[in-house]
Coordinates of C-alpha atoms in Angstrom, one line a residue:
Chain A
X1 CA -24.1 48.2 8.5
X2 CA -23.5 51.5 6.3
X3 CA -26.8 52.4 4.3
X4 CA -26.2 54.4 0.9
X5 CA -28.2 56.2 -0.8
X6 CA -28.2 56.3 -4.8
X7 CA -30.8 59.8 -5.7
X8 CA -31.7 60.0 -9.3
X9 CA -30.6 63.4 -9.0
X10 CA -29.4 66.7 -6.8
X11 CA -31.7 68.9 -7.8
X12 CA -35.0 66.4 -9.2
X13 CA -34.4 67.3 -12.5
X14 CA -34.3 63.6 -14.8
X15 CA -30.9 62.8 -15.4
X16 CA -29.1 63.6 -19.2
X17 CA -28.1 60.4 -21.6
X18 CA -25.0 60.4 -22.2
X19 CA -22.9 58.4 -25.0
X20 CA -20.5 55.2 -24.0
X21 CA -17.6 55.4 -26.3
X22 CA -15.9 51.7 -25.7
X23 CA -12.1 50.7 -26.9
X24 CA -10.2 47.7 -26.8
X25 CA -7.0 48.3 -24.6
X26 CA -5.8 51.5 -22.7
X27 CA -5.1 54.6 -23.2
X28 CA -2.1 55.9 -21.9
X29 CA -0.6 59.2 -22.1
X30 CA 2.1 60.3 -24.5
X31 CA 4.3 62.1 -22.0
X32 CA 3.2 60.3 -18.8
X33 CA 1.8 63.5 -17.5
X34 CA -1.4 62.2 -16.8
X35 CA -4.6 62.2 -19.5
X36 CA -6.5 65.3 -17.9
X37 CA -6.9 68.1 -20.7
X38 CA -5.1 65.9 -23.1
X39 CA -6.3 65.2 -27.0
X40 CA -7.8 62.0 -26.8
X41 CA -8.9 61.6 -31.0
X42 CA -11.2 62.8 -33.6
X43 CA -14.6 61.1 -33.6
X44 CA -16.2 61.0 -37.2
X45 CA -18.8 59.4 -38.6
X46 CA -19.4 58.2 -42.5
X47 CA -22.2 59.0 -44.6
X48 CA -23.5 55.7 -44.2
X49 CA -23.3 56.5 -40.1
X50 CA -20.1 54.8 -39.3
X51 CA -18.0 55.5 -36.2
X52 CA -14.3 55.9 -37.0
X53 CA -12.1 57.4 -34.3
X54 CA -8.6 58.6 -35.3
X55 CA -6.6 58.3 -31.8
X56 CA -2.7 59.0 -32.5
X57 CA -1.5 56.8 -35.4
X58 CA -4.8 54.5 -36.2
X59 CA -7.6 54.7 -37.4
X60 CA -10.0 52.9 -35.8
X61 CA -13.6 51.3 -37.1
X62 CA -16.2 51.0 -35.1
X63 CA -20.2 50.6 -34.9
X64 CA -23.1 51.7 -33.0
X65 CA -24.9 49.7 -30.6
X66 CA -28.0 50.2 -28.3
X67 CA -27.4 48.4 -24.9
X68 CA -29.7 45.5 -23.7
X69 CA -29.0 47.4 -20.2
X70 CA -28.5 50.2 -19.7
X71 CA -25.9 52.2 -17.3
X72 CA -26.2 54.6 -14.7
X73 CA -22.8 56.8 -14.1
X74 CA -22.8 57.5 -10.1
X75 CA -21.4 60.3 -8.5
X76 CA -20.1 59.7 -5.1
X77 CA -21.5 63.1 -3.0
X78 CA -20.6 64.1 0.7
X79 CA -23.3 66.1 2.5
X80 CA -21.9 68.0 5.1
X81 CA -24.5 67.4 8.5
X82 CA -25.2 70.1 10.6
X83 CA -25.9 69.4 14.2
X84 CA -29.6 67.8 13.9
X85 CA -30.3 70.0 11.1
X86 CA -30.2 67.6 8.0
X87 CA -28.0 67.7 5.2
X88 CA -25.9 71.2 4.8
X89 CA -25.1 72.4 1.0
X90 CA -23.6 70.1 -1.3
X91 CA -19.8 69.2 -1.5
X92 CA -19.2 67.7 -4.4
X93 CA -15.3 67.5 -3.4
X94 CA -13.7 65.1 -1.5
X95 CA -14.6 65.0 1.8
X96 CA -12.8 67.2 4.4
X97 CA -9.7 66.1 6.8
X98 CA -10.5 64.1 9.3
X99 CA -11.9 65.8 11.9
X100 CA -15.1 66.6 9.8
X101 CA -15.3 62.8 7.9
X102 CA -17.9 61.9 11.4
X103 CA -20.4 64.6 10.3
X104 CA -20.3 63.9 6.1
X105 CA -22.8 60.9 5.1
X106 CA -21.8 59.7 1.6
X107 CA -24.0 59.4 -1.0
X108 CA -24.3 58.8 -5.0
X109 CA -26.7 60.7 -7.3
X110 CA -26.8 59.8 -10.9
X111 CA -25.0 61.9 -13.4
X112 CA -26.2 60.4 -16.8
X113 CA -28.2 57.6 -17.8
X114 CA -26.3 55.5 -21.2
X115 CA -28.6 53.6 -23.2
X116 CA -26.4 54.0 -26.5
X117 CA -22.5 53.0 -27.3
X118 CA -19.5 53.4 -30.0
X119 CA -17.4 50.1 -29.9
X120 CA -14.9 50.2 -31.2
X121 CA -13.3 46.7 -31.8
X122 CA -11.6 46.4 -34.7
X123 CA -7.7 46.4 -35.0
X124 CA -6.6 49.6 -35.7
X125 CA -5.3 50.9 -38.8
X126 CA -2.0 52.6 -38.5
X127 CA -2.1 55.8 -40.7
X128 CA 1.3 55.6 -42.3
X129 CA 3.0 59.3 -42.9
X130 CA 5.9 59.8 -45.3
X131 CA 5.6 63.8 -44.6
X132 CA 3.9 65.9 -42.0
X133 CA 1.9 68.1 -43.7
X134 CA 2.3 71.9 -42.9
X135 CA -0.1 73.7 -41.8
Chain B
X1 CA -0.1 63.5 -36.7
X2 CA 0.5 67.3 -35.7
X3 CA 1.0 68.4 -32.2
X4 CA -2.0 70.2 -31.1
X5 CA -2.5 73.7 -30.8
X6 CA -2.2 76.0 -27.5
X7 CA -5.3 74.8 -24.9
X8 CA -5.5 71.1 -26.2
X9 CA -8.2 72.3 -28.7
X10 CA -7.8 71.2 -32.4
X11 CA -8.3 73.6 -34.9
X12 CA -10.4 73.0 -37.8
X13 CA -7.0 73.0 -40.2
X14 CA -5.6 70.7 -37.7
X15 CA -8.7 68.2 -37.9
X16 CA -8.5 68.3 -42.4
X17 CA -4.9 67.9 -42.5
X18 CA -5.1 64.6 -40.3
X19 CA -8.2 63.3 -42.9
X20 CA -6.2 63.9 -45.5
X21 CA -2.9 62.5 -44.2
X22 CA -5.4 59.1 -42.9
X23 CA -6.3 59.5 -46.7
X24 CA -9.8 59.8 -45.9
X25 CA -12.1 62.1 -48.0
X26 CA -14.5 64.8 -47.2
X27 CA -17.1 63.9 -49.1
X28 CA -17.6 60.3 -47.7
X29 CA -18.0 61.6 -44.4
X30 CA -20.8 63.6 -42.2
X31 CA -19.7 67.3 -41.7
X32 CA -19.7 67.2 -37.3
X33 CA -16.1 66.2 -36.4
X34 CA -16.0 65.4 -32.2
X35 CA -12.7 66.2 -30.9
X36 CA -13.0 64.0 -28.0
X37 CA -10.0 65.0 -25.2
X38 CA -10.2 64.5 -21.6
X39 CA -11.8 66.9 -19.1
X40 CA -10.2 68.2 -16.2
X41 CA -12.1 66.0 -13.7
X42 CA -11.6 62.7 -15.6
X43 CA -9.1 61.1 -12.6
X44 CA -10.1 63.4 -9.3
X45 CA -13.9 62.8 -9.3
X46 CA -15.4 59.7 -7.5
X47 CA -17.5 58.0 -9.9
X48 CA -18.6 54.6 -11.1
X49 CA -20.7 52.6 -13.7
X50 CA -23.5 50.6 -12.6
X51 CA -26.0 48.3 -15.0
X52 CA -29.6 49.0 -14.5
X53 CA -32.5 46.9 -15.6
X54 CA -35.6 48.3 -17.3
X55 CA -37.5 48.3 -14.0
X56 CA -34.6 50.2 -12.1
X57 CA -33.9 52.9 -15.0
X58 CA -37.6 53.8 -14.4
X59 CA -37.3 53.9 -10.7
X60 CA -35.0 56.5 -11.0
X61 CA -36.1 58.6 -13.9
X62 CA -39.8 58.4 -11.3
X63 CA -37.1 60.2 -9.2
X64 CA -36.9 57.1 -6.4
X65 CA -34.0 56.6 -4.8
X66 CA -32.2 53.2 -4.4
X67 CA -30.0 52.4 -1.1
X68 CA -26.9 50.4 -1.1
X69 CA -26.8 48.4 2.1
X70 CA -23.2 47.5 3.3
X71 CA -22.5 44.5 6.3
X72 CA -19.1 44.9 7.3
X73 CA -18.8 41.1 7.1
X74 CA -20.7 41.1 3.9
X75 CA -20.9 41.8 0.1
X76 CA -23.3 44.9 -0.3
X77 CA -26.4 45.0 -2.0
X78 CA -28.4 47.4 -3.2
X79 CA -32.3 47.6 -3.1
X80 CA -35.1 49.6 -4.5
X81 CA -38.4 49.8 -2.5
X82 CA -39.2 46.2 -2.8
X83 CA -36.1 44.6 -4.4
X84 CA -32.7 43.2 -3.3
X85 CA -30.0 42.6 -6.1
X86 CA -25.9 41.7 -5.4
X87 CA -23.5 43.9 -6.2
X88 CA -20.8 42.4 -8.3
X89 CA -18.1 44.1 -10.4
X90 CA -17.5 43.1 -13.8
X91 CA -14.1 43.7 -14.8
X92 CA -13.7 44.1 -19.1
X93 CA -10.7 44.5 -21.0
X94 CA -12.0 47.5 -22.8
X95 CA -12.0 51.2 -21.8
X96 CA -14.9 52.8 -21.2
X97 CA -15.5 56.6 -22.1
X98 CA -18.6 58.7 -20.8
X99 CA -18.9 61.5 -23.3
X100 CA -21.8 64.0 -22.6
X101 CA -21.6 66.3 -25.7
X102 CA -21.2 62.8 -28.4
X103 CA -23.7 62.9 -30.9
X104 CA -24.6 59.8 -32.9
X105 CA -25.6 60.1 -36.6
X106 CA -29.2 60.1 -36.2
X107 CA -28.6 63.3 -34.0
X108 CA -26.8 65.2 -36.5
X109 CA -28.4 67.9 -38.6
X110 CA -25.8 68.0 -41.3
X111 CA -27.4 71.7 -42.5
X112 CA -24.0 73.0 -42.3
X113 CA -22.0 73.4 -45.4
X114 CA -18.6 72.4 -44.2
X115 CA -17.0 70.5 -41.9
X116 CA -17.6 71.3 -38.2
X117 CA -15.4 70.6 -35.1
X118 CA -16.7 70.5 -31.7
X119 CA -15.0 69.8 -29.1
X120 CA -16.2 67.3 -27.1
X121 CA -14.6 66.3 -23.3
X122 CA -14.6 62.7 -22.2
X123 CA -16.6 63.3 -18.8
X124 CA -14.7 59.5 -16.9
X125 CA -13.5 56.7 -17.9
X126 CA -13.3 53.3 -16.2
X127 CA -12.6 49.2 -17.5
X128 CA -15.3 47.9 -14.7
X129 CA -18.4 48.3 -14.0
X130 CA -21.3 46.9 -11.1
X131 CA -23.0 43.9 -12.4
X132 CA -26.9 44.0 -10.7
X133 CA -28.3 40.2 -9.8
X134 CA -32.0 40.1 -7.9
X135 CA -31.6 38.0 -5.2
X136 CA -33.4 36.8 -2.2
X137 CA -33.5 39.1 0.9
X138 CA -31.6 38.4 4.0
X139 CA -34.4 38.0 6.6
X140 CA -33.4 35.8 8.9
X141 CA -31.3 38.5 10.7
X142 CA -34.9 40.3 11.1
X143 CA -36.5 37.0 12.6
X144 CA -33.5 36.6 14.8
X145 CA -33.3 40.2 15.9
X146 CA -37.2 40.6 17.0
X147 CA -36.5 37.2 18.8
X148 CA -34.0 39.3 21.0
X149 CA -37.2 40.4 22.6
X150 CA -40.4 38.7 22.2
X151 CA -44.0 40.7 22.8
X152 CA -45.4 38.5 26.2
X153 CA -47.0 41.6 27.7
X154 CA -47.0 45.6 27.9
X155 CA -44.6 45.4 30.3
X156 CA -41.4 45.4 28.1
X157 CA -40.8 47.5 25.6
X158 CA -39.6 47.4 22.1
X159 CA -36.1 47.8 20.7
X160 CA -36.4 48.5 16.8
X161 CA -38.7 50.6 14.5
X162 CA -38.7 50.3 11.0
X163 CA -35.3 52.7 10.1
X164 CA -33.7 51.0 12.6
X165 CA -34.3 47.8 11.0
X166 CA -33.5 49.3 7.4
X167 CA -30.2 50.0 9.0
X168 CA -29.4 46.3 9.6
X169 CA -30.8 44.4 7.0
X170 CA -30.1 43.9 3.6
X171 CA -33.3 43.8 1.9
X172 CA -35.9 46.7 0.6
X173 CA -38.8 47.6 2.7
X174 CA -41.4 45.8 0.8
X175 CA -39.5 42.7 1.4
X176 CA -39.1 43.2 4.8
X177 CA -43.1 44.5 5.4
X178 CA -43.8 41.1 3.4
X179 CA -41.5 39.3 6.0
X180 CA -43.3 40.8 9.3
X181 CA -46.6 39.7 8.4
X182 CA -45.5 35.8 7.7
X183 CA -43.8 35.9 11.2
X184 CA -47.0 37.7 12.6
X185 CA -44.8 40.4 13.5
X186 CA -47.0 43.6 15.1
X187 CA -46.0 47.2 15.8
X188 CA -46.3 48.5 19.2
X189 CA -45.8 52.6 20.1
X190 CA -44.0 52.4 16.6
X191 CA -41.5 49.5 17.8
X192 CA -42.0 45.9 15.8
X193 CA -42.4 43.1 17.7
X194 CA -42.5 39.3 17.2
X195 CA -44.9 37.7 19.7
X196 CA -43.4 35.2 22.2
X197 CA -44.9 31.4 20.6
X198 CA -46.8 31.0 23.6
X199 CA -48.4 33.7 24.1
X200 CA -49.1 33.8 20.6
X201 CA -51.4 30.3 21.4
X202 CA -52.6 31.9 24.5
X203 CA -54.1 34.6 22.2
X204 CA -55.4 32.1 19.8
X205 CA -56.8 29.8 22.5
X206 CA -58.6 32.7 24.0
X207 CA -60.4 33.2 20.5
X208 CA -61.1 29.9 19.5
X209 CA -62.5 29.2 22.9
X210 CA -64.3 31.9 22.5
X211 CA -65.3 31.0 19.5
X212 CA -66.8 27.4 21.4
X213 CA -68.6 28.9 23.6
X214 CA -70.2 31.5 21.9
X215 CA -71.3 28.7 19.2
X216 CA -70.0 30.7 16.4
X217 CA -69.4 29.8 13.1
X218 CA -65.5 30.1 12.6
X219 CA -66.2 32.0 9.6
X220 CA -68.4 34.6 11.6
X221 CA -66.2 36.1 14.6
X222 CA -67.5 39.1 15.7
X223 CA -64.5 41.6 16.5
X224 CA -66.9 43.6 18.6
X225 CA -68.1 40.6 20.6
X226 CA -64.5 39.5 20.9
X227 CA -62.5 42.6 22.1
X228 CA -65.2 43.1 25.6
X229 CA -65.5 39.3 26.0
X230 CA -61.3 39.1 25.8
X231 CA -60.5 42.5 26.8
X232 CA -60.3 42.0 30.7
X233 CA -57.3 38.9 29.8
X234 CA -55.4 40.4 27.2
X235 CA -54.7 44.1 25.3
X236 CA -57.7 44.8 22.7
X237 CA -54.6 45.5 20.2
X238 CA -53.4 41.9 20.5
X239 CA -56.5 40.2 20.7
X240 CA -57.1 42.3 17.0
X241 CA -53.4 41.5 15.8
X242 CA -54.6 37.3 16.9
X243 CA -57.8 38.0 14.4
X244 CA -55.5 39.6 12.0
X245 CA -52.9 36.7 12.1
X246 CA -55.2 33.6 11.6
X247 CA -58.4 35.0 10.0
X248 CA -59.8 37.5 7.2
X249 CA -61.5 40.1 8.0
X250 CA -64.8 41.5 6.2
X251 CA -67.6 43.6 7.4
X252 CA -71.1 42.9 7.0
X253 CA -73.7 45.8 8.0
X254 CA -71.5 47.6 9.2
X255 CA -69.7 45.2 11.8
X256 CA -66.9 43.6 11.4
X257 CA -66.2 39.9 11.3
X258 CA -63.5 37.2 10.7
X259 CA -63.1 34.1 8.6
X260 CA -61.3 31.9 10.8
X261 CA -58.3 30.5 8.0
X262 CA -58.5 26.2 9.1
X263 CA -54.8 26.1 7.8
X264 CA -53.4 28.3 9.7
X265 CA -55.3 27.8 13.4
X266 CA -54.7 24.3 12.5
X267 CA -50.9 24.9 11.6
X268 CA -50.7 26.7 15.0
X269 CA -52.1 24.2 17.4
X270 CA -49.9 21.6 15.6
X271 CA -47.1 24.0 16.6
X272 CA -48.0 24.3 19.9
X273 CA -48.5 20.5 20.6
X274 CA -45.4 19.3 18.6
X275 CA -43.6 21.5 20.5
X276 CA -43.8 19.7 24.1
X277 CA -41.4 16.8 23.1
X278 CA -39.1 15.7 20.6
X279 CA -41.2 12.6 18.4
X280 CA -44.9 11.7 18.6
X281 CA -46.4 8.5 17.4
X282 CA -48.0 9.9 14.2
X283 CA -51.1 8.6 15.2
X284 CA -51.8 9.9 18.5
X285 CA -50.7 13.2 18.0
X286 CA -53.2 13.2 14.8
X287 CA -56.2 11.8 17.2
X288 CA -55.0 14.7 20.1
X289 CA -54.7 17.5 17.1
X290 CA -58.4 17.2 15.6
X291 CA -60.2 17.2 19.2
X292 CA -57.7 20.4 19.8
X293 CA -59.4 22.0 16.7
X294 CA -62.4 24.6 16.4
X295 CA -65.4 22.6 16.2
X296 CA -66.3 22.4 12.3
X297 CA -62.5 22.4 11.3
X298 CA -60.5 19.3 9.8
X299 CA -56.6 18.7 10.6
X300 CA -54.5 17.4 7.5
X301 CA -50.9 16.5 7.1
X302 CA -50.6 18.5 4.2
X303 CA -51.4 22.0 6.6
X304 CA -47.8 21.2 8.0
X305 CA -45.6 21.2 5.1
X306 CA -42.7 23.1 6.2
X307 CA -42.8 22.9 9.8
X308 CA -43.4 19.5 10.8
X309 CA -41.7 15.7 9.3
X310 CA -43.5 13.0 9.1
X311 CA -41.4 9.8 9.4
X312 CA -43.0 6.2 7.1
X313 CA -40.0 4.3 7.6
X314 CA -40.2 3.7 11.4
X315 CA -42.7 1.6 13.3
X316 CA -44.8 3.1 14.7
X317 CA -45.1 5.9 12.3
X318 CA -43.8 9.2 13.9
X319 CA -43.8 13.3 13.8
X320 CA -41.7 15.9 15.2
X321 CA -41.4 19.4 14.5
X322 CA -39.2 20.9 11.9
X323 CA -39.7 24.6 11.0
X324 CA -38.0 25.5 7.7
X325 CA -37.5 29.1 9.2
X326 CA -35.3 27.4 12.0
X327 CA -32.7 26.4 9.5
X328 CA -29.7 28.0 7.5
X329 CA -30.3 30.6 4.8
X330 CA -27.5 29.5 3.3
X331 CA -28.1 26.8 0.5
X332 CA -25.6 24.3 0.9
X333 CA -25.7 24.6 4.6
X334 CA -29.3 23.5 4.6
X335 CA -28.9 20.8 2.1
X336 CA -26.3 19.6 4.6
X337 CA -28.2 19.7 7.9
X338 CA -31.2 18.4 5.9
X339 CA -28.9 15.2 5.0
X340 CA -28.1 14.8 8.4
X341 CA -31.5 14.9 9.9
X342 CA -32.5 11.9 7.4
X343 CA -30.1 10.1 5.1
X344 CA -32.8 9.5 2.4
X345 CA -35.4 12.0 1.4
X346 CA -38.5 11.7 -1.1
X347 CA -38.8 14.9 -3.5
X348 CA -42.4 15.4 -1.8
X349 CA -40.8 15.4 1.8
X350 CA -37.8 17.2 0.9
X351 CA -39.5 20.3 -1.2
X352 CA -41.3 22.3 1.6
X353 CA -37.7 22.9 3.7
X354 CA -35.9 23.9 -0.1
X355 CA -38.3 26.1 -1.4
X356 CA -37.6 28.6 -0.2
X357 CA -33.5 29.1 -1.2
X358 CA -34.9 28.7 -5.1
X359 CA -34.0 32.4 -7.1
X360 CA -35.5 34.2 -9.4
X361 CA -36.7 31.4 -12.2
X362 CA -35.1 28.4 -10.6
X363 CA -37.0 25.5 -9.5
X364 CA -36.3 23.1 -6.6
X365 CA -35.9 20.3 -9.2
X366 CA -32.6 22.3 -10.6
X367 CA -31.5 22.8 -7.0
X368 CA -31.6 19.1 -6.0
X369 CA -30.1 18.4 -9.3
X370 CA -27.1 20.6 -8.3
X371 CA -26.8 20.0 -4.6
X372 CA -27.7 16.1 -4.2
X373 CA -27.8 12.9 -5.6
X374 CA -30.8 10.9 -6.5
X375 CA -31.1 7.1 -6.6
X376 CA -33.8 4.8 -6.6
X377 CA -35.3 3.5 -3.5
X378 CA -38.0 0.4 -3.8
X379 CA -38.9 2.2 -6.5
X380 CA -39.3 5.8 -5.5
X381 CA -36.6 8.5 -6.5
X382 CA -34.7 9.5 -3.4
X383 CA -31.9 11.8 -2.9
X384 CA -29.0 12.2 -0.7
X385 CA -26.2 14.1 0.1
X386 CA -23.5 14.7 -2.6
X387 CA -20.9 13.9 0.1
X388 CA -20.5 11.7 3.4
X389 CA -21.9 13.0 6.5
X390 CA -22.0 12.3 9.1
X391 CA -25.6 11.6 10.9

């Protein structure tokens, strides 16, 4: 049997709260090259405190809601273990190749706490564009 | 909507011209704008989302740890210090953003005079998440593995301390520290060990016998008095661990005694008797159980809920030993052997051996609503199996 262990933290400090933003559907990349550094939307809010998120060609509405439970995000962590000596310094990477995966133990810490989300459910609105405005 | 600007970052310009192309004014919106775009780490880092309950969230912000404990042939659970909950993934049709820089209104200062873009990176994403469901401990595999070796004398020794039995069962410490004292489990040179059942009534024979002769109340056993009477038989350790098992102990200037408990010497001797053949007529073994008993103590049928069944229906009236913690952990699995022990069971006999498998808030009632079917019975509510079995 494999034991785990789930650490509030690397370091002890109390973990930061982080914000869920939730949509309906996916979202895929424009040019299929993967979503990493991409533009995802512009996040607003209304003077009245209402979410609207502008992703592509719609706008969507949303609202805020405070979750009945909350949720941890886990970080999978390999410790690299010296011979008898404990756990070496962190590796937050992958683990190595191989021959080094017997002396990693795996283990999660938790990166954020969310006790707060955006949902965003309603059908977006397509923003309709005679002419792109020059910048 | 224009393409963005060199680094993925939108300007400010960028950020007006699409309000004002989506036709939405300045002036009915807060001045922070989050351009939300996806880190660089969003697909290579391992991550995942897991629920937490109120109880959990403050385990961890008190900066205790939770372990996940994985059986190969098994779904994994995790468990905090004295909880065991399922894993179980929850799959949604949504995507799911973790954004570390969002603010929400409320967190806005809106002191600036014009409108503000920051850019905000989307930390991971995921459409699933763990579901967390408290659930009974597996125990029986801690039962079965101290069984590997019993405690019958020095002369053997142990096999697991208590990390080696956190490696192989899926429940949190407390639960298994709760577990080791109801099977009178004892630690020896750091090892845990179950006692073997008969030496476990030699022990208790020794102090009740002791008890006799001595002319002790069972409520007054004198620890001192027992260790150098019993020491030459058996280790002082053991003879304590007996006191420990079946009595309460108190100290009164300065010494230290036991209460005998009458249920469970009583509950032990039943044990030991029962265990020499298969039935007994009901009422000899009763006659041979009270004259077993400490002088001052009083059998009752009741003290063997859960390890012994009485049977009404035949002639002469019989009883043969049935220990709950002999059968299946697994619910239907027990309903099933139950059935096929006895066709027909009253909800008083039936109770003690399901009691055990309820979870959190459920009651046996609900369980024999869901797992058998009642009928009535000259007059009393019986229940049987669902489906035919064969007995």
């Amino acid at each position: 049997m494999v034991q785990i262990v789930v650490r509030g933290s690397v370091d002890g400090s109390s973990a930061p709260e982080w914000l869920l933003v939730e949509l309906q559907g996916e979202v895929v990349s424009r040019h299929n090259s993967g979503l990493a550094g991409n533009v995802m939307g512009d996040l607003l809010y209304t003077k009245e405190g209402v979410p609207l998120l502008i992703v592509g060609h719609h706008i969507l509405y949303g609202k805020q809601v405070k979750l009945e439970k909350h949720f941890a995000v886990l970080t999978k962590r390999y410790d690299r273990l010296q011979d008898g000596n404990g756990v070496d310094d962190d590796v937050t990477q992958a683990p190595m190749e191989t021959e080094q995966s017997d002396s990693t133990s795996k283990s999660y810490y938790v990166s954020a706490i969310i006790r707060r989300k955006l949902i965003f459910k309603t059908r977006p609105k397509p923003i309709i564009t005679n002419v792109p405005k020059k910048v | 909507v224009n393409p963005p600007s060199e680094l993925n970052m939108r300007t400010l310009e960028e950020v007006q011209a699409t309000l004002q192309i989506a036709k939405l004014k300045e002036e009915d919106l807060q001045k922070t704008v989050h351009c939300l775009s996806f880190g660089e780490n969003v697909s290579s880092a391992d991550y995942c989302l897991v629920e937490l309950d109120d109880t959990l969230c403050k385990h961890i912000e008190a900066g205790q740890s939770l372990v996940i404990r994985g059986d190969k042939d098994e779904h994994a659970v995790l468990c905090s210090g004295d909880q065991t909950y399922d894993l179980k993934i929850a799959d949604t049709s949504n995507l799911l953003l973790f954004v570390p820089g969002c603010k929400t209104p409320d967190q806005l200062t809106n002191s600036q005079d014009s409108c503000q873009v920051v850019h905000t990176p989307i930390w991971g994403f995921c459409n699933s998440y763990w579901e967390l469901r408290k659930r009974r401990p597996k125990l029986k595999k801690l039962t079965k593995l101290l069984m590997e070796n019993p405690y019958e004398g020095p002369a053997v020794g142990g096999q697991y301390t208590m990390p080696d039995l956190l490696e192989r069962i899926q429940a949190s410490e407390e639960e298994i520290k709760i577990h080791l004292e109801t099977i009178h489990a004892c630690q020896i040179d750091g090892y845990w060990r179950v006692l073997d059942f008969d030496y476990e009534m030699k022990l208790l024979g020794h102090v009740t016998q002791l008890v006799d002769s001595e002319s002790w109340s069972f409520n007054k056993v004198s620890l001192q008095t027992s260790l150098e009477e019993l020491a030459p038989l058996e280790p002082k350790e053991m003879i304590e661990h007996c006191l420990n098992c079946y009595g309460k102990r108190y100290t009164e200037n300065d010494k230290v005694f036991y209460a005998l408990h009458e249920d469970k010497v009583c509950r032990g001797i039943a044990l030991m008797l029962l265990q020499n053949a298969v039935k007994f007529n009901l009422r000899e073994f009763q006659e041979v159980w009270q004259q077993s008993v400490p002088e001052g103590m009083s059998t009752r049928l009741d003290q063997l809920k859960s390890v012994a069944l009485v049977d009404r229906m035949s002639r002469p009236e019989t009883i043969c030993l049935l220990r709950v913690e002999d059968l299946s952990e697994d619910t239907l699995e027990r309903f099933n052997h139950l059935f096929t022990l006895r066709e027909k069971w009253t909800e008083e006999d039936i109770t003690p051996y399901i009691q055990d498998l309820c979870g959190e808030k459920q009651t046996t009632g609900a369980l024999l609503t869901k797992y058998a079917r009642s009928s009535t019975q000259n007059g009393i509510k019986v229940f049987n199996s669902r489906r035919p079995l064969a007995t």
